Coordinates of C-alpha atoms and ligand atoms in Angstrom, one line a residue:
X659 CA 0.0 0.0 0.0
X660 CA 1.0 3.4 -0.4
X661 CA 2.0 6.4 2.0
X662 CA -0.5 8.6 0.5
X663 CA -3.1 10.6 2.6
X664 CA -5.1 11.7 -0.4
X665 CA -8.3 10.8 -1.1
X666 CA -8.4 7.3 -2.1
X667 CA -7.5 7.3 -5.6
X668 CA -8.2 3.8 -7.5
X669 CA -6.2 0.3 -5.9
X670 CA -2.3 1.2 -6.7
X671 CA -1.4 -1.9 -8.9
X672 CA 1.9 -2.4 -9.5
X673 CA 1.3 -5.9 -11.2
X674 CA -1.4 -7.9 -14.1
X675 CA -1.7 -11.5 -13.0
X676 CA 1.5 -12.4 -12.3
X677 CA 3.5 -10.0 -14.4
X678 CA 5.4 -7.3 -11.8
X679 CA 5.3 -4.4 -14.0
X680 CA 8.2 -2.2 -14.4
X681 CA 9.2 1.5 -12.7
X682 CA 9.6 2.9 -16.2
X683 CA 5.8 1.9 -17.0
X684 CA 4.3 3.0 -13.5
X685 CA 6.0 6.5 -14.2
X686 CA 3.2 6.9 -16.4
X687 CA 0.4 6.9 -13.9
X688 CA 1.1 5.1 -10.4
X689 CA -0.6 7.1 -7.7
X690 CA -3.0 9.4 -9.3
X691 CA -6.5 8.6 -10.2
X692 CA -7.8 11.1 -12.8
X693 CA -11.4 10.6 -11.5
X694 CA -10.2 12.5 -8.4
X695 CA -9.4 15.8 -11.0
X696 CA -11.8 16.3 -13.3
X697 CA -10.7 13.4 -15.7
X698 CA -7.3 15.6 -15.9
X699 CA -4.8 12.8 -17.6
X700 CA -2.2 14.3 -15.6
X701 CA -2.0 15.8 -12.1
X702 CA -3.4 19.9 -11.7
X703 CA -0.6 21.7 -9.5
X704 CA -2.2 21.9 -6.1
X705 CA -1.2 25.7 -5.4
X706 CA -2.6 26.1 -1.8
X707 CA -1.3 26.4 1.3
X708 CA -3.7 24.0 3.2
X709 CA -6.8 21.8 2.9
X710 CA -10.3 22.3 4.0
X711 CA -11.5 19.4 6.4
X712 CA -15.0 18.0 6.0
X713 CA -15.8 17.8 9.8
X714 CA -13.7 19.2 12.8
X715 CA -13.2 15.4 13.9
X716 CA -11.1 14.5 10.5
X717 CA -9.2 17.8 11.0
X718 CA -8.5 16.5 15.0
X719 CA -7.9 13.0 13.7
X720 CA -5.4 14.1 10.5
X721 CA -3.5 16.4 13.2
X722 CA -3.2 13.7 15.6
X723 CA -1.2 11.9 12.5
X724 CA 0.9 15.0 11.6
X725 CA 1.7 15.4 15.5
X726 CA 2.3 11.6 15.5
X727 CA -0.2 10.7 18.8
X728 CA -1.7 7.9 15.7
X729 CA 1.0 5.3 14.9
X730 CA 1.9 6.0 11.4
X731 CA 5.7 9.0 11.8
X732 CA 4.2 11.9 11.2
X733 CA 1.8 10.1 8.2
X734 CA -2.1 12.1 8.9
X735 CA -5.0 10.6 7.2
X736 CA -5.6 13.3 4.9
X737 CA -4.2 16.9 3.6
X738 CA -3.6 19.2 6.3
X739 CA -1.1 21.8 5.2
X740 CA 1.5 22.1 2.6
X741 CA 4.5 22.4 5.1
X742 CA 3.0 17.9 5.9
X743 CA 2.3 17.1 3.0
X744 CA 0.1 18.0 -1.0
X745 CA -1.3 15.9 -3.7
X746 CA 1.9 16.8 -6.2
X747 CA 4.7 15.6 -3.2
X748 CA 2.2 12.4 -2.3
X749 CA 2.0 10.8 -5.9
X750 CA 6.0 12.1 -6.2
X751 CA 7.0 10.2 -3.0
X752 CA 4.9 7.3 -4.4
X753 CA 6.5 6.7 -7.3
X754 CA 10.0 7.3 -6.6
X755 CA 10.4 4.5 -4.0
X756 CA 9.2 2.1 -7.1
X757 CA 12.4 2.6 -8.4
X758 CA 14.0 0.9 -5.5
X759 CA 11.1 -1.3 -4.2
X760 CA 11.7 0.8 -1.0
X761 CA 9.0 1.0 1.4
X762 CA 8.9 4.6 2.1
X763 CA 9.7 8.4 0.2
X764 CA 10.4 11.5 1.2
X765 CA 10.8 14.5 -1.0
X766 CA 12.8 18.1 0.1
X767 CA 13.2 21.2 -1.3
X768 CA 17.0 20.4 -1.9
X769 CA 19.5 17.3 -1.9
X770 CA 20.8 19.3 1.4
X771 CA 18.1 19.5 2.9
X772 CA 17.3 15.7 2.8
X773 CA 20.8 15.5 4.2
X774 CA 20.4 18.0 7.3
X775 CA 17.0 16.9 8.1
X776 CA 17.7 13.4 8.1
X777 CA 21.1 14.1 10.7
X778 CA 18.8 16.1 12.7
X779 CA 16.3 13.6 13.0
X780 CA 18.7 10.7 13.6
X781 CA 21.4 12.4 15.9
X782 CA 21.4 13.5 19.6
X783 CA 24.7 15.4 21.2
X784 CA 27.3 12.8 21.9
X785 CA 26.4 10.4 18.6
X786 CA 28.8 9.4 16.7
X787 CA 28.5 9.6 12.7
X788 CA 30.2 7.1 11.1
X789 CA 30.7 8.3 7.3
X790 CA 32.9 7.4 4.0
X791 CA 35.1 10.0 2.4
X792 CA 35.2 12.0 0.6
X793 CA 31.9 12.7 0.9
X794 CA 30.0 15.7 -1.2
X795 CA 31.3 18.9 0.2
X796 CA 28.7 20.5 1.9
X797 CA 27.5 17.4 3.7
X798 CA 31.2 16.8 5.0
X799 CA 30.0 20.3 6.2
X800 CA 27.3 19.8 7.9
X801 CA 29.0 16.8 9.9
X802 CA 32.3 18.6 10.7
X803 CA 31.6 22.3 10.9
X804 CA 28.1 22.2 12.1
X805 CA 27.0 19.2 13.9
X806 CA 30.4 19.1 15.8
X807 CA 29.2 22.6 17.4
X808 CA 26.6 20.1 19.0
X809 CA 28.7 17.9 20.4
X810 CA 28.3 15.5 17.8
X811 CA 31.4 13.1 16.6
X812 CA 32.1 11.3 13.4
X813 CA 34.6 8.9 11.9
X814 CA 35.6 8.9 8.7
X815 CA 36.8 5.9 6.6
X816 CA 38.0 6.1 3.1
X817 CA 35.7 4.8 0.5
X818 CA 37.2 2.0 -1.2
X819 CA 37.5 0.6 2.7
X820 CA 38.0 -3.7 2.8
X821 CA 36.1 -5.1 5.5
X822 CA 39.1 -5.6 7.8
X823 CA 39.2 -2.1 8.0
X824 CA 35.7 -1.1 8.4
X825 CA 35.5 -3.6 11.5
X826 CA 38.9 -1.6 12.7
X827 CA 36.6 1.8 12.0
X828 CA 33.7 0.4 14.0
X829 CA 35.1 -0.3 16.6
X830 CA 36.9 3.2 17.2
X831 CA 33.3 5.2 17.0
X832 CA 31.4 2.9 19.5
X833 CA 34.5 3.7 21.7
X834 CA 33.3 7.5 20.8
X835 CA 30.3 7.1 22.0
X836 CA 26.5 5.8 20.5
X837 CA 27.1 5.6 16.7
X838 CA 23.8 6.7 15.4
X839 CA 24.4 6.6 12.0
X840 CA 26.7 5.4 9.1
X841 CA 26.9 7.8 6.0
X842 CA 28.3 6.4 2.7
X843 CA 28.3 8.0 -0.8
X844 CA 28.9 5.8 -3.4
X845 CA 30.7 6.6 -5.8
X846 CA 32.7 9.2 -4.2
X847 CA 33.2 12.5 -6.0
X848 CA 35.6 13.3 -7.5
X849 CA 37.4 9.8 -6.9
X850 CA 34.9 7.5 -8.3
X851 CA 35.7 5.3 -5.6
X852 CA 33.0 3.2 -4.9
X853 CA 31.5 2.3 -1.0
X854 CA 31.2 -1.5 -0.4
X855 CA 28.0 -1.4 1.1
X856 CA 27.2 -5.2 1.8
X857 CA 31.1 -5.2 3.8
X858 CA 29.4 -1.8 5.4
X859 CA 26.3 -3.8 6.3
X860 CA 28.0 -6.7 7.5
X861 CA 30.7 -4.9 9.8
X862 CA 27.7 -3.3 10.8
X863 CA 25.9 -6.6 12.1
X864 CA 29.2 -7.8 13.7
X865 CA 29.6 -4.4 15.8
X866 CA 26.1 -3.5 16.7
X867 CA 24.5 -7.2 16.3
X868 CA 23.3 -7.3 20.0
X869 CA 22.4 -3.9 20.1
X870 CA 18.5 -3.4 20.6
X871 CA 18.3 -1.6 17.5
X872 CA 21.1 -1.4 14.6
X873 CA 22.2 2.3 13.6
X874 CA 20.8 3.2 10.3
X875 CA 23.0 3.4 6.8
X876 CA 22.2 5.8 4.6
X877 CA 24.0 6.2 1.3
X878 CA 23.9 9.2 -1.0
X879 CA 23.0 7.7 -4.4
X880 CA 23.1 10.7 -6.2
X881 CA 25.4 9.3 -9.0
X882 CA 24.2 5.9 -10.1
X883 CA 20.4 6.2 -8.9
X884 CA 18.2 5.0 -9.2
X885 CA 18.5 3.5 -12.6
X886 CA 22.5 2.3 -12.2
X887 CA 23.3 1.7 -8.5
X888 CA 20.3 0.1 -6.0
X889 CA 21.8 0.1 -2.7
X890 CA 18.9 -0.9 -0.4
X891 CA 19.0 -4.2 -2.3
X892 CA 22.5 -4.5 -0.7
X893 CA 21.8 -3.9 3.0
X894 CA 21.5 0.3 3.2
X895 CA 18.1 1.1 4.7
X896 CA 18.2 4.8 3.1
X897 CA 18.9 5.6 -0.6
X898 CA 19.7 9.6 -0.7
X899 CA 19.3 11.7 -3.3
X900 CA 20.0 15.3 -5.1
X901 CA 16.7 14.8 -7.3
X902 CA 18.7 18.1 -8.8
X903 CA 20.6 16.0 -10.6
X904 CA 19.5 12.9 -12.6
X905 CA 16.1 12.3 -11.6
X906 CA 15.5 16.3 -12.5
X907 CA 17.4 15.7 -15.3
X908 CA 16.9 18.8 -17.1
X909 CA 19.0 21.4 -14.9
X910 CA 15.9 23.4 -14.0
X911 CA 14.9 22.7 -10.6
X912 CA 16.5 22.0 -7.0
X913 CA 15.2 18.9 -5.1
X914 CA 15.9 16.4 -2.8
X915 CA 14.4 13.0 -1.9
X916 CA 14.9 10.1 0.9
X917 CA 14.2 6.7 -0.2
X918 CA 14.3 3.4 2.4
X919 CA 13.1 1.7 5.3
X920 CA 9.2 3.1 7.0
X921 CA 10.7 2.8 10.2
X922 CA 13.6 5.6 9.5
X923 CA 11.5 7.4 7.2
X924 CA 8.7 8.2 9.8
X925 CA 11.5 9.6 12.1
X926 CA 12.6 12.0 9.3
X927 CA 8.8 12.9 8.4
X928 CA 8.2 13.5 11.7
X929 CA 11.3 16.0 11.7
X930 CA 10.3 17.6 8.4
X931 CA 7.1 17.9 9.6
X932 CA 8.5 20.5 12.0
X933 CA 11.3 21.8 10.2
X934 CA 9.7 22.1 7.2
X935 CA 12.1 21.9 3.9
X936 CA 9.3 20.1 1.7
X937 CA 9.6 19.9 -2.2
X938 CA 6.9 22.3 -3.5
X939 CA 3.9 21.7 -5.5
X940 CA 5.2 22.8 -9.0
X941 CA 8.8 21.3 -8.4
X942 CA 7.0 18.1 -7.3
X943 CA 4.8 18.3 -10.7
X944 CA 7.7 19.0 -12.7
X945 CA 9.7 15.7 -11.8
X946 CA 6.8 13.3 -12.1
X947 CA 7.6 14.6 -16.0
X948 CA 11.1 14.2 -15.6
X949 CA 10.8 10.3 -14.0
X950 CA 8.4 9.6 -17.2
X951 CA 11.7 9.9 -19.0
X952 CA 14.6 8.7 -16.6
X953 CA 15.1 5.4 -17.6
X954 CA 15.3 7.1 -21.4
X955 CA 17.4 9.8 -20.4
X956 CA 19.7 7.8 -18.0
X957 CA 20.5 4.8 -20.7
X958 CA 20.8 7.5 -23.2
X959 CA 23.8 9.6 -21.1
X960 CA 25.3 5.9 -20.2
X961 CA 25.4 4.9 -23.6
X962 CA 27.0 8.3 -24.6
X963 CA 30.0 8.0 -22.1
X964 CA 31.1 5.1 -23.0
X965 CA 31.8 6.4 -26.3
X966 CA 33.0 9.3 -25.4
X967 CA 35.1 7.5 -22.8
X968 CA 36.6 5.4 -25.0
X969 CA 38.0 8.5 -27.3
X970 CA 39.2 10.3 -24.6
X971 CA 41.2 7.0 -23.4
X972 CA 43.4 6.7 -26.6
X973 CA 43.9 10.8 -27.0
X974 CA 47.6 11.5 -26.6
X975 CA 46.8 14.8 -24.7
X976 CA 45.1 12.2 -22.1
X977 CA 46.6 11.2 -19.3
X978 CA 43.8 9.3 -17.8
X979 CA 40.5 8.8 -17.6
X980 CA 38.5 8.1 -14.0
X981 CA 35.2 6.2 -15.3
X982 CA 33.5 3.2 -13.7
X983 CA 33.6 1.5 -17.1
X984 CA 37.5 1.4 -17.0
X985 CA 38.1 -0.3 -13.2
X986 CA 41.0 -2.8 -13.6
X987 CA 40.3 -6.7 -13.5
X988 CA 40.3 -8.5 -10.6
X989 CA 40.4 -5.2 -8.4
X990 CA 38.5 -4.7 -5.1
X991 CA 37.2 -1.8 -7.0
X992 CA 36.0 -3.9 -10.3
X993 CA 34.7 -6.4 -7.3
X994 CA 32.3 -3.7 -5.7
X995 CA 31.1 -2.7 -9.2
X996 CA 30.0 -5.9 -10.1
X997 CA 28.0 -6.8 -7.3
X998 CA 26.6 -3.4 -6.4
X999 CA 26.4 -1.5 -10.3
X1000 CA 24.2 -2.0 -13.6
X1001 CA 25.8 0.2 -15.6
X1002 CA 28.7 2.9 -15.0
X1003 CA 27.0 6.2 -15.1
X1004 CA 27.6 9.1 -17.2
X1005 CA 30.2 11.4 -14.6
X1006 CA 33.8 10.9 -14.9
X1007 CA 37.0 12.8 -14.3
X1008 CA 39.0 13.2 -17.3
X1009 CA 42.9 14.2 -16.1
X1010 CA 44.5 16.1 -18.8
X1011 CA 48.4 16.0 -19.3
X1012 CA 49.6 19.7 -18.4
X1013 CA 48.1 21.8 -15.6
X1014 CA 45.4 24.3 -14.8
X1015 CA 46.4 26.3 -18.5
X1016 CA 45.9 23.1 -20.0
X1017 CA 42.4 22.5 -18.1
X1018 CA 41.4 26.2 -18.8
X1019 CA 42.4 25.7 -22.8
X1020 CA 39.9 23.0 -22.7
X1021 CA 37.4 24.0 -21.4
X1022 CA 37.1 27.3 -23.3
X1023 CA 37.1 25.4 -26.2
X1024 CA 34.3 23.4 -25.4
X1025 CA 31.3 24.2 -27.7
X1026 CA 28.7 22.1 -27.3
X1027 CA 29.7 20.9 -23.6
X1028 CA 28.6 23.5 -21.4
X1029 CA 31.2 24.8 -18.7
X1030 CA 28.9 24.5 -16.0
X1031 CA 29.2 22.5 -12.6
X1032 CA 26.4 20.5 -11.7
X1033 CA 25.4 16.9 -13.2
X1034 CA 22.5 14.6 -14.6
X1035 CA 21.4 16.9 -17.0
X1036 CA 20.4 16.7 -20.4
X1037 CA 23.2 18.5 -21.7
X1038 CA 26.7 17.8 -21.3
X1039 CA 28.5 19.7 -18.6
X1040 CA 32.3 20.0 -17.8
X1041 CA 34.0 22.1 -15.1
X1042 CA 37.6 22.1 -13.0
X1043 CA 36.7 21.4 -9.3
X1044 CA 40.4 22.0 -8.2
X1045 CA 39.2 25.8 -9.6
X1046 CA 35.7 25.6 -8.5
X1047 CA 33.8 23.2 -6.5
X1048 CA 36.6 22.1 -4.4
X1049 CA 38.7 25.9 -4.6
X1050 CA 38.0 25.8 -0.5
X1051 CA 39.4 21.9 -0.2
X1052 CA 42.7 22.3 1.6
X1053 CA 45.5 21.4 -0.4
X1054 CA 46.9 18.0 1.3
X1055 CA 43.2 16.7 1.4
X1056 CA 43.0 18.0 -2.6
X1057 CA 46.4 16.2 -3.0
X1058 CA 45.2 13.1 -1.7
X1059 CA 41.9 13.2 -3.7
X1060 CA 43.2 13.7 -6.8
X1061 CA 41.8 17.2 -6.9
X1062 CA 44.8 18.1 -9.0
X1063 CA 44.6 21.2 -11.4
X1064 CA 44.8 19.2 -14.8
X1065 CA 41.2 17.3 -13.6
X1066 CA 37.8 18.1 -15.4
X1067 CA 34.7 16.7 -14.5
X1068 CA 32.3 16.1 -16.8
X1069 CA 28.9 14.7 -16.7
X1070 CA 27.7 13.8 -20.1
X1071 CA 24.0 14.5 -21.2
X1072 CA 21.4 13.2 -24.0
X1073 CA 23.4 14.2 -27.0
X1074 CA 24.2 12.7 -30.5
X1075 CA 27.7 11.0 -29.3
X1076 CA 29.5 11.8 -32.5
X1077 CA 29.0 15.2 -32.1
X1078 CA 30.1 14.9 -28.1
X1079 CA 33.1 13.1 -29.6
X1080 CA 33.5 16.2 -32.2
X1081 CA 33.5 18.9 -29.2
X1082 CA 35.9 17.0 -27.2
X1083 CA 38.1 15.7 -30.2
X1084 CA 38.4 20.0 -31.2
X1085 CA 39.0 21.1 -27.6
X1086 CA 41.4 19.2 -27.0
X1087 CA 43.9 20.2 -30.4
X1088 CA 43.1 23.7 -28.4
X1089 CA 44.9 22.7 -25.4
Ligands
PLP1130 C1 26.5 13.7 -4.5 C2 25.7 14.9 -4.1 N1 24.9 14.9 -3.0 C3 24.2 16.0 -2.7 C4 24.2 17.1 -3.4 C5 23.4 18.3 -2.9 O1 22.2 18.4 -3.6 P1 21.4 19.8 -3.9 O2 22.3 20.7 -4.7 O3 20.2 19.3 -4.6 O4 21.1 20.3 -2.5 C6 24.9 17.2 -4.5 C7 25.0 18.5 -5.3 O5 25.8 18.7 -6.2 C8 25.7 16.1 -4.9 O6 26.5 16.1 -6.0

């Protein structure tokens, strides 16, 4: 059954006989019953602040769910207010957690603020947070600059981590104090190293098995979701996600979207519920038409890069190329892939031979590549983080990243690839 509180639309089927139908199919219509709005094929934009109750007792009833005195996190019966919940958020949430055959959605009005919220529901002064690195920069943010002002704690651990040493990492934090969360990000930007969740999940059982209740994983899946990378499917209860990026696809909104287990879910609701920080109505609208076309859009880019990929390999002005599709044989690395990864995304890091001039050359050249930062879009973007995104990354930790001068990052988009191959093929007899 679904989360939603609207009214009841038509039986959600996900299924005909025995046939389990497919996300890319239930895009088209899971969740909203045209019969509820005026035989409108696709949702109205509910633009409205709050709902009109039919009797004082459903208004008493639906608060007592908001307020969470009903079992159910923060879940009311029915539309209360647009800072709980709306018709355009509901069906959203609904369909997204097909993608992952995840009990429970949440949608935000930024990747961030999935990421805060969920902290703030999750951790109490003295936690520990036990997180992969590198991890995105502003959520490395919020768990060293701002959550240690609360007398929170974390440990970090480096993303390509064995098992050995995630057992090693465990057992530090619980010395630290309760560890009420592990935070991965998988694969780790701009390394491309990727988290191995099921070792995370199984360290996790041998630290915390006899504890009365195990902490949470979450995972930003932001790169390889939901299409490429399904992480609840190897032992992370929350998938987390910039739904800025791919799932937006089209560089035009901001969003942000939790994805996982009910029972971590309601605490978050619950939280938001307060806080605020809920995708709006016409954002919401908007990326039910963007999922419509993610599988399209996604196999597109993927099929793109690898072409592109494999020209940028062989270029002598090349030095190397950091893309999931390349990982060496028989590595850890290639090892993770394979059991955790469909298919290797469309973001890479391209290192140039030469420097920052080199870099700079490039990219001004670019002419159908955008020099933007950002990723998931329908156009191709490319940008320097050493430059940009990471500018404020201290230079050992840039060192030890890779975050070296002559690195681009590019995310490629929708595309003919011949022409992609053209742009890059020019810019780089400019460099
Ligand atoms: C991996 C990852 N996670 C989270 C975010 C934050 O998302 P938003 O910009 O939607 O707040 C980003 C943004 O670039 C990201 O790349």
């Amino acid at each position: 059954m679904s989360d939603t509180s609207r009214r009841a639309p038509k039986p959600l089927k996900t299924t005909i006989g025995d046939h389990a139908l497919n996300p890319a199919t239930l895009m088209m219509g899971y969740g909203f019953d045209p019969a509820l709005s005026e035989g409108s094929l696709k949702p109205p934009i509910f633009l409205t602040s709050t709902f009109v109750f039919e009797k004082a007792a459903d208004g008493k009833r639906f608060f007592e769910g908001i307020t969470g005195k009903r079992p159910g996190g923060g879940t009311a019966e029915g539309l209360v207010y647009s800072r709980f919940n709306g018709p355009n958020q509901e069906i959203l949430e609904d369909r997204l957690r097909l993608w992952e055959d995840a009990e429970s959605a949440l949608t935000f009005s930024s990747g961030m603020t999935a990421i805060a919220i969920l902290f703030f529901a999750l951790v109490r002064p003295g936690d520990v947070i036990v997180h992969s690195g590198p991890l995105y920069a502003a959520s490395e943010t919020i768990i060293n600059k701002i959550l240690s002002q609360f007398g929170i704690h974390y440990v970090d651990f480096p993303a390509g981590a064995s098992r050995e040493e995630l057992d090693e990492v465990m057992a530090r934090a619980k010395q630290k104090g309760r560890v009420a969360l592990i935070y991965l990000e998988s694969p780790a930007n701009p390394t491309n190293a990727l988290v191995d969740v099921e070792a995370v999940s199984a360290a996790r059982a041998a630290a915390f098995g006899d504890a009365d209740e195990l902490p949470p994983i979450a995972i930003d899946n932001t790169f390889l979701g939901p299409l490429w990378a399904k992480p609840l499917a190897q032992g992370a209860d929350i998938s987390v996600y910039s739904l800025t990026k791919y799932v937006g696809g089209h560089s035009d909104l901001v969003a942000g979207a939790l994805v996982g287990s009910r029972a971590v879910i309601d605490k978050v609701r619950m939280m938001r519920n307060v806080m605020g920080g809920i995708c709006d109505p016409n954002t919401a609208w908007m990326l039910l038409r963007s999922l419509e076309t993610l599988e399209l859009r996604m196999d597109r880019a993927g099929e793109n890069a690898i072409k592109v990929c494999e020209f940028l390999r062989d270029h002598p002005k090349v030095e190397k190329v950091g893309y999931l599709g390349f990982l060496e044989e028989g590595s850890s690395q290639a090892d993770i892939y394979r059991r955790h990864c469909t298919g290797p995304g469309s973001t890479f890091s391209l290192y140039l031979k030469g420097g920052e001039a080199e870099a700079f050359r490039f990219l001004d050249a670019l002419q159908i590549a955008h020099l933007a930062v950002s990723l998931g879009g329908t156009e191709t973007l490319a940008s320097a983080p050493a430059a940009m995104t990471h500018l404020s990354v201290p230079e050992e930790r840039k060192q030890a990243l890779g975050i070296t001068p002559n690195l681009i990052r590019i995310s490629i988009g929708i595309e003919d690839a011949d022409d992609l191959v053209a742009d890059f093929s020019n810019a780089l007899d400019q460099v």
